[in-house]
mmCIF file with all atom_site columns, C-alpha atoms in Angstrom:
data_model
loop_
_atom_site.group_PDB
_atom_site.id
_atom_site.type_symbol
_atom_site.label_atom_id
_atom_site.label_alt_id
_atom_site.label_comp_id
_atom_site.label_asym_id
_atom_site.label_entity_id
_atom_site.label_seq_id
_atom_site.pdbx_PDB_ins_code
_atom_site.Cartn_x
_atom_site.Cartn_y
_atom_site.Cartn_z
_atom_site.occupancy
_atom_site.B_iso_or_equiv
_atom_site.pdbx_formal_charge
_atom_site.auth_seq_id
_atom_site.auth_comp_id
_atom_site.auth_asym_id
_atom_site.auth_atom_id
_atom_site.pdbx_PDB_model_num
ATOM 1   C CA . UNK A 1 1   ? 36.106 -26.221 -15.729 1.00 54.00 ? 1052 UNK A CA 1
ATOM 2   C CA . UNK A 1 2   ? 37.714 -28.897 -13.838 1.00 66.00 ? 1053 UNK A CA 1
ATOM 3   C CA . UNK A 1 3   ? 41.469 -29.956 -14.497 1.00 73.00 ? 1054 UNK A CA 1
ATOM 4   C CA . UNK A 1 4   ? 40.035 -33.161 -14.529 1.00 87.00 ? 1055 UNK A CA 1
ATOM 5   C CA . UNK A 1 5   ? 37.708 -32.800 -17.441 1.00 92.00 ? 1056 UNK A CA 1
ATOM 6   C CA . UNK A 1 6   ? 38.644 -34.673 -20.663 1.00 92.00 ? 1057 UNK A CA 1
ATOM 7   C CA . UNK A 1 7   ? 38.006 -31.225 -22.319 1.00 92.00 ? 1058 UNK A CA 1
ATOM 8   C CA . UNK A 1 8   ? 40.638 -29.815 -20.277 1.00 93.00 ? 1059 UNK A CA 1
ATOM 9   C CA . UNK A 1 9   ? 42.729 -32.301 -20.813 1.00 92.00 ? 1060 UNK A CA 1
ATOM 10  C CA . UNK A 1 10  ? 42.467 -33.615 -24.162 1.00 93.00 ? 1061 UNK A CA 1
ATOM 11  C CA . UNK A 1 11  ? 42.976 -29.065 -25.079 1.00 94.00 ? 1062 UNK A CA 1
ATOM 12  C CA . UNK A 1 12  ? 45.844 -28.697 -22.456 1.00 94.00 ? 1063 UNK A CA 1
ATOM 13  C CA . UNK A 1 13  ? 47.667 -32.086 -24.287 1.00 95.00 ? 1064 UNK A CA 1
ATOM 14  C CA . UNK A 1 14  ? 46.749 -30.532 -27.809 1.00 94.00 ? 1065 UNK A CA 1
ATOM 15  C CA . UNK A 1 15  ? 48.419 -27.290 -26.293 1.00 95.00 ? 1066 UNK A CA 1
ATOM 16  C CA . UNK A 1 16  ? 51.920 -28.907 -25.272 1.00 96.00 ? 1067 UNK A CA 1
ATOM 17  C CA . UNK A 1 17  ? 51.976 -31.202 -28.137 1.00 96.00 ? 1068 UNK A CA 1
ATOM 18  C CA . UNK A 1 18  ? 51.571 -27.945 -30.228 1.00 94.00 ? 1069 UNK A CA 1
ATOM 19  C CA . UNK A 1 19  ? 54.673 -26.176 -28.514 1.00 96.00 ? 1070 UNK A CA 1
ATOM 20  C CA . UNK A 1 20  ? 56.650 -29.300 -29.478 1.00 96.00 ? 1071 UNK A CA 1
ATOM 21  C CA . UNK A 1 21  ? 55.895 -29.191 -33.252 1.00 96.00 ? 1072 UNK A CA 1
ATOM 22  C CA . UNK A 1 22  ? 55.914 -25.870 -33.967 1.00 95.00 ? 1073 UNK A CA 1
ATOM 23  C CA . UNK A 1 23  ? 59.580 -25.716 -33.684 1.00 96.00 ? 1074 UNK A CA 1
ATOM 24  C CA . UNK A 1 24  ? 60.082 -28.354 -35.004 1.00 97.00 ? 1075 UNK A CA 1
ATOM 25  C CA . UNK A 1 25  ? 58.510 -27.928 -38.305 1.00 97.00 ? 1076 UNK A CA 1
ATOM 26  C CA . UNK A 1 26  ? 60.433 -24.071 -38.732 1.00 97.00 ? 1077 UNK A CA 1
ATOM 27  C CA . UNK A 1 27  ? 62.702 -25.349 -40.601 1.00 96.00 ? 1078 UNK A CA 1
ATOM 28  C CA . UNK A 1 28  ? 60.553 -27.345 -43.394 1.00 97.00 ? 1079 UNK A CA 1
ATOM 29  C CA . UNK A 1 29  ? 59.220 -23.600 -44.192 1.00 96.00 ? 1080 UNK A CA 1
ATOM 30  C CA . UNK A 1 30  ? 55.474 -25.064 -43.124 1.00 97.00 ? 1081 UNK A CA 1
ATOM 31  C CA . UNK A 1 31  ? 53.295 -24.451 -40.006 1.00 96.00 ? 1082 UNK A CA 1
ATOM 32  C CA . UNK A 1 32  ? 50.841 -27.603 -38.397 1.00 94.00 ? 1083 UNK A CA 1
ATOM 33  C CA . UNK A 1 33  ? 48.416 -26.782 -40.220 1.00 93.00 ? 1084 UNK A CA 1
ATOM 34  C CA . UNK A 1 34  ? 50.162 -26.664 -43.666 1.00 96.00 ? 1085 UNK A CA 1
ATOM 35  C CA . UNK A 1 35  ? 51.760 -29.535 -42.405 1.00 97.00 ? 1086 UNK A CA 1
ATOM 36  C CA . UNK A 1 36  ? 48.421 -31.160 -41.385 1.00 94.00 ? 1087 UNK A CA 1
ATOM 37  C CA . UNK A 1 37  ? 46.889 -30.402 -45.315 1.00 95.00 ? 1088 UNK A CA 1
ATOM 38  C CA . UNK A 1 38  ? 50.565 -31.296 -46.888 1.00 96.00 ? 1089 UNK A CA 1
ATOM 39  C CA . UNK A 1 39  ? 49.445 -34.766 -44.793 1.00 95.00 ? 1090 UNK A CA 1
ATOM 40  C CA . UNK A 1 40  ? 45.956 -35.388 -46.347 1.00 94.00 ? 1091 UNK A CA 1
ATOM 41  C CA . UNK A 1 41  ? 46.981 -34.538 -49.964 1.00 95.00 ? 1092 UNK A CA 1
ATOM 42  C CA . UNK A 1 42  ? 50.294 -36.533 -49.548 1.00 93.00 ? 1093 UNK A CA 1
ATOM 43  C CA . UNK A 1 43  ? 48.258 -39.674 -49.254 1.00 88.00 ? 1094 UNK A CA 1
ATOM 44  C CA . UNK A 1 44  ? 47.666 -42.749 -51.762 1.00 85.00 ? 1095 UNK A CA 1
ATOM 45  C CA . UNK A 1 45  ? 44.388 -41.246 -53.395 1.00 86.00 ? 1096 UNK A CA 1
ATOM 46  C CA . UNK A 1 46  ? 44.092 -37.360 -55.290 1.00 87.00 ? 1097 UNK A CA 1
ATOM 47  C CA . UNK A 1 47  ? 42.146 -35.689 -53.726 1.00 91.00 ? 1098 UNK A CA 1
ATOM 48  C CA . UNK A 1 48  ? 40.070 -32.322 -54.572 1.00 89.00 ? 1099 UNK A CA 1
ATOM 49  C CA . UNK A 1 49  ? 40.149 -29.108 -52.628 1.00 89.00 ? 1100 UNK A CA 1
ATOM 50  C CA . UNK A 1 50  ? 36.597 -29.437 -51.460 1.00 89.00 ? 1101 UNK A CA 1
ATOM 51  C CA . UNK A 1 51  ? 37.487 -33.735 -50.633 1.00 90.00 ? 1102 UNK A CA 1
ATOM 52  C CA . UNK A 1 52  ? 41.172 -32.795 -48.776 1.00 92.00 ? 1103 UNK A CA 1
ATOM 53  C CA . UNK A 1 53  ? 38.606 -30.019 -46.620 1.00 93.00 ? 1104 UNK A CA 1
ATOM 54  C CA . UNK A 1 54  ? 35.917 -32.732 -45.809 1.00 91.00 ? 1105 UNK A CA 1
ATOM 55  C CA . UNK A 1 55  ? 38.679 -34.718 -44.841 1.00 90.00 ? 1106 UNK A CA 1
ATOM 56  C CA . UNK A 1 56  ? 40.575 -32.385 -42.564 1.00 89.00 ? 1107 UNK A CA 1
ATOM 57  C CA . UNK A 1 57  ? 36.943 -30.719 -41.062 1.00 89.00 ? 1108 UNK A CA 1
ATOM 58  C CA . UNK A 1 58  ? 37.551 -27.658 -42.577 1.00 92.00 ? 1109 UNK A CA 1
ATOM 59  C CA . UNK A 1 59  ? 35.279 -25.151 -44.846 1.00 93.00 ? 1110 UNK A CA 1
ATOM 60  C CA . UNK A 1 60  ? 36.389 -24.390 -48.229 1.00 90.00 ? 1111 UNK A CA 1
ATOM 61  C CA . UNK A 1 61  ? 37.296 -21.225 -48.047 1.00 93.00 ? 1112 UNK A CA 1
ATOM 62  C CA . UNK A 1 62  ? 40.115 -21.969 -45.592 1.00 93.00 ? 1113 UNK A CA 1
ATOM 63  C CA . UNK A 1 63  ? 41.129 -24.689 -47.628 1.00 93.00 ? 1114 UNK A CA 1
ATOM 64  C CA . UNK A 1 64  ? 41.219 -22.727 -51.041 1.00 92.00 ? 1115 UNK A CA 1
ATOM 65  C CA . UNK A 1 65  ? 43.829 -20.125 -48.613 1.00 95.00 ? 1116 UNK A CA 1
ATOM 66  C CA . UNK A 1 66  ? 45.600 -22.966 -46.931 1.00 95.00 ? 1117 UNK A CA 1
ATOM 67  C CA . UNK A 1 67  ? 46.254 -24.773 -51.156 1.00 95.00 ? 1118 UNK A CA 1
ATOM 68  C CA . UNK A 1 68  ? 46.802 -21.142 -52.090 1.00 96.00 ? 1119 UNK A CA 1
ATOM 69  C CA . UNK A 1 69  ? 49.905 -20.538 -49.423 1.00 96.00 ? 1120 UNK A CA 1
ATOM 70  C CA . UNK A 1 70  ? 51.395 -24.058 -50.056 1.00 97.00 ? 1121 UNK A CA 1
ATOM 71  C CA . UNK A 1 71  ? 51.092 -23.052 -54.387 1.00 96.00 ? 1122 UNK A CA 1
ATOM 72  C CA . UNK A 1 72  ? 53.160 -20.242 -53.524 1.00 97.00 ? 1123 UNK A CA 1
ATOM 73  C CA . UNK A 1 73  ? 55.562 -22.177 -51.760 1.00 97.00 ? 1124 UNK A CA 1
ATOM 74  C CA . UNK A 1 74  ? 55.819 -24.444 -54.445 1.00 97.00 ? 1125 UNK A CA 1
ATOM 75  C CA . UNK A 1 75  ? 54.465 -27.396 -52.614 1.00 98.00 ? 1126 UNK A CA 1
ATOM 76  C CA . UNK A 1 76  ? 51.453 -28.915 -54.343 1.00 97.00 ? 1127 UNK A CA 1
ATOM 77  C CA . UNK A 1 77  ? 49.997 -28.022 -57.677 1.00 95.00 ? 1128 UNK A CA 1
ATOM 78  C CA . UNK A 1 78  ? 45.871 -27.883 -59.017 1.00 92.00 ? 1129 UNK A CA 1
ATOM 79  C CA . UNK A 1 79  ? 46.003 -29.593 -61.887 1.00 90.00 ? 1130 UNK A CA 1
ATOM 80  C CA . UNK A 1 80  ? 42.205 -30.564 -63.462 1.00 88.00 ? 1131 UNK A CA 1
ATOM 81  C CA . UNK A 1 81  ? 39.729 -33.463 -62.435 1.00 82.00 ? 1132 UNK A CA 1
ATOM 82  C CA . UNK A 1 82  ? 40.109 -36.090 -65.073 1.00 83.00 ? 1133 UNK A CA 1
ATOM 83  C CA . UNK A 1 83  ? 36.150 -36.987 -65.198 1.00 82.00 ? 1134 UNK A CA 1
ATOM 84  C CA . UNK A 1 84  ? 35.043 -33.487 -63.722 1.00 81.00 ? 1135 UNK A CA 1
ATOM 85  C CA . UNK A 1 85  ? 36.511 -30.238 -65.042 1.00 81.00 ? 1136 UNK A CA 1
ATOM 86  C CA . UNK A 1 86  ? 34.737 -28.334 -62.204 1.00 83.00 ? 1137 UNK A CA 1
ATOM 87  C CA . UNK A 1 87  ? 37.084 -29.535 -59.857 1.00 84.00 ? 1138 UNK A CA 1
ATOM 88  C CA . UNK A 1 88  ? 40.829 -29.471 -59.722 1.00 86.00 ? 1139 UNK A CA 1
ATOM 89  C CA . UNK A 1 89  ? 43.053 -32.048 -58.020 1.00 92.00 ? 1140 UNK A CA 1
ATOM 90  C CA . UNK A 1 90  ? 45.462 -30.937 -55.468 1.00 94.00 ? 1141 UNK A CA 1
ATOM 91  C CA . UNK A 1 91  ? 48.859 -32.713 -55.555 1.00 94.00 ? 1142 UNK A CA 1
ATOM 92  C CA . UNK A 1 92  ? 52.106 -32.302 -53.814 1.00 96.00 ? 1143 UNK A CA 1
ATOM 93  C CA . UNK A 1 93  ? 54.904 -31.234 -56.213 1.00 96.00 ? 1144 UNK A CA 1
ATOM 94  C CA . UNK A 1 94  ? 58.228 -33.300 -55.726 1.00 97.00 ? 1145 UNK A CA 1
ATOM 95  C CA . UNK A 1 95  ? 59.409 -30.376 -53.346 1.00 97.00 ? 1146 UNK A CA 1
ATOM 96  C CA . UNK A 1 96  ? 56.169 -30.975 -51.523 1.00 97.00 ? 1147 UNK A CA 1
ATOM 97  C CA . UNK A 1 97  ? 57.117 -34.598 -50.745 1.00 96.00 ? 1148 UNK A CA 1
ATOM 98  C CA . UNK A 1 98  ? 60.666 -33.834 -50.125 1.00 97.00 ? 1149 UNK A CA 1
ATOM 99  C CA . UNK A 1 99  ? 59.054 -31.530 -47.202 1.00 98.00 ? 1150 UNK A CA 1
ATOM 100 C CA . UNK A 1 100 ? 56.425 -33.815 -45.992 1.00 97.00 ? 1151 UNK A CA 1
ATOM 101 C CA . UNK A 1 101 ? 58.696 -36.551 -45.624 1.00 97.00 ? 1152 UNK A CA 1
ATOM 102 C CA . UNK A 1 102 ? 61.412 -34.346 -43.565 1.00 98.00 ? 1153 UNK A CA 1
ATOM 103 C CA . UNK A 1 103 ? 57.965 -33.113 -41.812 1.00 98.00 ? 1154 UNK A CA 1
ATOM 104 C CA . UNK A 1 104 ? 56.534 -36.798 -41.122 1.00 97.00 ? 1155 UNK A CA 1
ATOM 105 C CA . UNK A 1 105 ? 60.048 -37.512 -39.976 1.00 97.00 ? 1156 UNK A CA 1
ATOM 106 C CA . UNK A 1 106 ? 60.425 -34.208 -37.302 1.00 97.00 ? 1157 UNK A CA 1
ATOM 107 C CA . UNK A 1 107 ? 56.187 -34.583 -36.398 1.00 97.00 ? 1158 UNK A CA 1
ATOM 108 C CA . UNK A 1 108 ? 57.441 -37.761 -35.476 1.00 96.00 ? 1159 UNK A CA 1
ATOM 109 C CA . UNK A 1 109 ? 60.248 -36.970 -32.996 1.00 97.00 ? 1160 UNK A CA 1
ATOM 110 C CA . UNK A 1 110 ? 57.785 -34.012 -31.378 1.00 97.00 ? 1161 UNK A CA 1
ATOM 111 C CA . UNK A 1 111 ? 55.473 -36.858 -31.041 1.00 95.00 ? 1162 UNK A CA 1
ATOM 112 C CA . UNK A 1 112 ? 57.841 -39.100 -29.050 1.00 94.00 ? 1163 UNK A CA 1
ATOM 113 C CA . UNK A 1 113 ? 59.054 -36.382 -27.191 1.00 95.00 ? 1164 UNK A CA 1
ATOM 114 C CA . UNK A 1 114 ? 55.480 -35.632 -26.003 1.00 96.00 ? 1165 UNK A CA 1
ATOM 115 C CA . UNK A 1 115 ? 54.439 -39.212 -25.622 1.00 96.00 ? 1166 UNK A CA 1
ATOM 116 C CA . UNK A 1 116 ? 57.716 -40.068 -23.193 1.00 95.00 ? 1167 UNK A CA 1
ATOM 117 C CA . UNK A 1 117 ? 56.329 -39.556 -19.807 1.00 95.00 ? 1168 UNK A CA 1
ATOM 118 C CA . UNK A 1 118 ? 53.723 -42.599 -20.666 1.00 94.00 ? 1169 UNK A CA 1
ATOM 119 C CA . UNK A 1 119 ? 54.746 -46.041 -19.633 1.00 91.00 ? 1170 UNK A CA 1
ATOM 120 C CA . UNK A 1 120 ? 55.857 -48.466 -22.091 1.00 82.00 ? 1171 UNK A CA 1
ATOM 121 C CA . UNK A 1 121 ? 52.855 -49.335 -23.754 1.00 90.00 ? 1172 UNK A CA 1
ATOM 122 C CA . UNK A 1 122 ? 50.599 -46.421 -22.485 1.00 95.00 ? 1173 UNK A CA 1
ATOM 123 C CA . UNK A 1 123 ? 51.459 -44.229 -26.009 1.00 93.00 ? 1174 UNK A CA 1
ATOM 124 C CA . UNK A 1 124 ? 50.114 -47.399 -28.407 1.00 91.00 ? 1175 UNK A CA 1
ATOM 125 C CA . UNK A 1 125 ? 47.160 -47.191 -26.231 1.00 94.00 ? 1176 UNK A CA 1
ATOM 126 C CA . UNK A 1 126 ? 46.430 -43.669 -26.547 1.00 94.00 ? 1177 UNK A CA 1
ATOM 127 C CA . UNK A 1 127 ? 46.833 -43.687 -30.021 1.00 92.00 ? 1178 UNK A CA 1
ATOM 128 C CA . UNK A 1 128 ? 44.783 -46.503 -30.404 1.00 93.00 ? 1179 UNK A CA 1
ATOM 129 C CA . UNK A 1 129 ? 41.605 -45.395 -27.591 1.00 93.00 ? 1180 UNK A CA 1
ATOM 130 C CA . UNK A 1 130 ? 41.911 -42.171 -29.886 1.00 92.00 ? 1181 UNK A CA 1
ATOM 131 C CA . UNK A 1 131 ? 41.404 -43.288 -33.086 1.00 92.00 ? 1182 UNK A CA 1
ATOM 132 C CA . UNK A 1 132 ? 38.574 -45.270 -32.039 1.00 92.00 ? 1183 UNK A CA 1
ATOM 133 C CA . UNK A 1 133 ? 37.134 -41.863 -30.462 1.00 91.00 ? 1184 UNK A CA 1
ATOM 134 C CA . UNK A 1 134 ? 37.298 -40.053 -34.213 1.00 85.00 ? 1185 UNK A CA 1
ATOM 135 C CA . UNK A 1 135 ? 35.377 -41.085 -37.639 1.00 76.00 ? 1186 UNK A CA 1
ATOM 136 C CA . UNK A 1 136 ? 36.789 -42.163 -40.120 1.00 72.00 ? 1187 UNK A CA 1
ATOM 137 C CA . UNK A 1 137 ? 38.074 -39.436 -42.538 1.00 58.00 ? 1188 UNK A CA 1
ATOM 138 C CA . UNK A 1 138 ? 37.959 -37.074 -39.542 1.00 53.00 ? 1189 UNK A CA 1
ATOM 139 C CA . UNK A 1 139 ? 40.923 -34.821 -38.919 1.00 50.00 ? 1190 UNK A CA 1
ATOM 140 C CA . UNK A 1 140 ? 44.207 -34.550 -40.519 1.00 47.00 ? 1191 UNK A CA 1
#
């Protein structure tokens, strides 16, 4: 595969921006991808298990372990579906916001620190070229 490939790339940039954020999230007690669920549950709407997996691309299974490990850390609660006792809503407990906002705030820093070789101007339009790349409710 060429270095020049986008899949190259756009892995080799998910690699370095990976190295920057693991560290950097050590000491909110969460990984990226705890950090990346934490995000999609943390938002304005409650969600479900199997809607925060749809969401985030993920199969239930992993998402039932992923809820499971943040329960334990005491970082979101299942409480039941209002109109559908089948399913339980996921929620982040006040500890769980407490980390995602320290999280949002150190994801952020990793982020500038990986985006600082770009022009001024160039990160925007990265962001921006990207998010027009991925559907809507795609990702975490």
């Amino acid at each position: 595969m060429s270095s020049r490939s986008l899949a190259y790339l756009l892995k080799h940039a998910n690699l370095r921006l990976s190295e920057l954020m693991g560290p950097a999230l050590e000491p909110c007690g969460i990984d990226g991808r705890e950090f990346g669920v934490l995000s999609v549950l943390g938002g304005s709407e409650p969600l479900s298990q199997l809607e925060a997996a749809q969401r985030m691309g993920i199969d239930r299974t992993t998402m039932v372990a992923m809820v499971d490990g943040l329960e334990r850390k005491g970082l979101v609660g299942r409480r039941p579906h209002p109109a559908d006792r089948r399913k339980n809503i996921v929620e982040p407990t006040e500890r769980g916001r407490e980390v995602l906002a320290e999280a949002l705030r150190v994801v952020a820093a990793a982020e500038a620190e990986f985006l600082a070789p770009l022009p001024d101007g160039d990160a925007g339009l990265l962001r921006d070229a990207l998010e027009r790349l991925i559907p809507p409710h795609s990702g975490g």
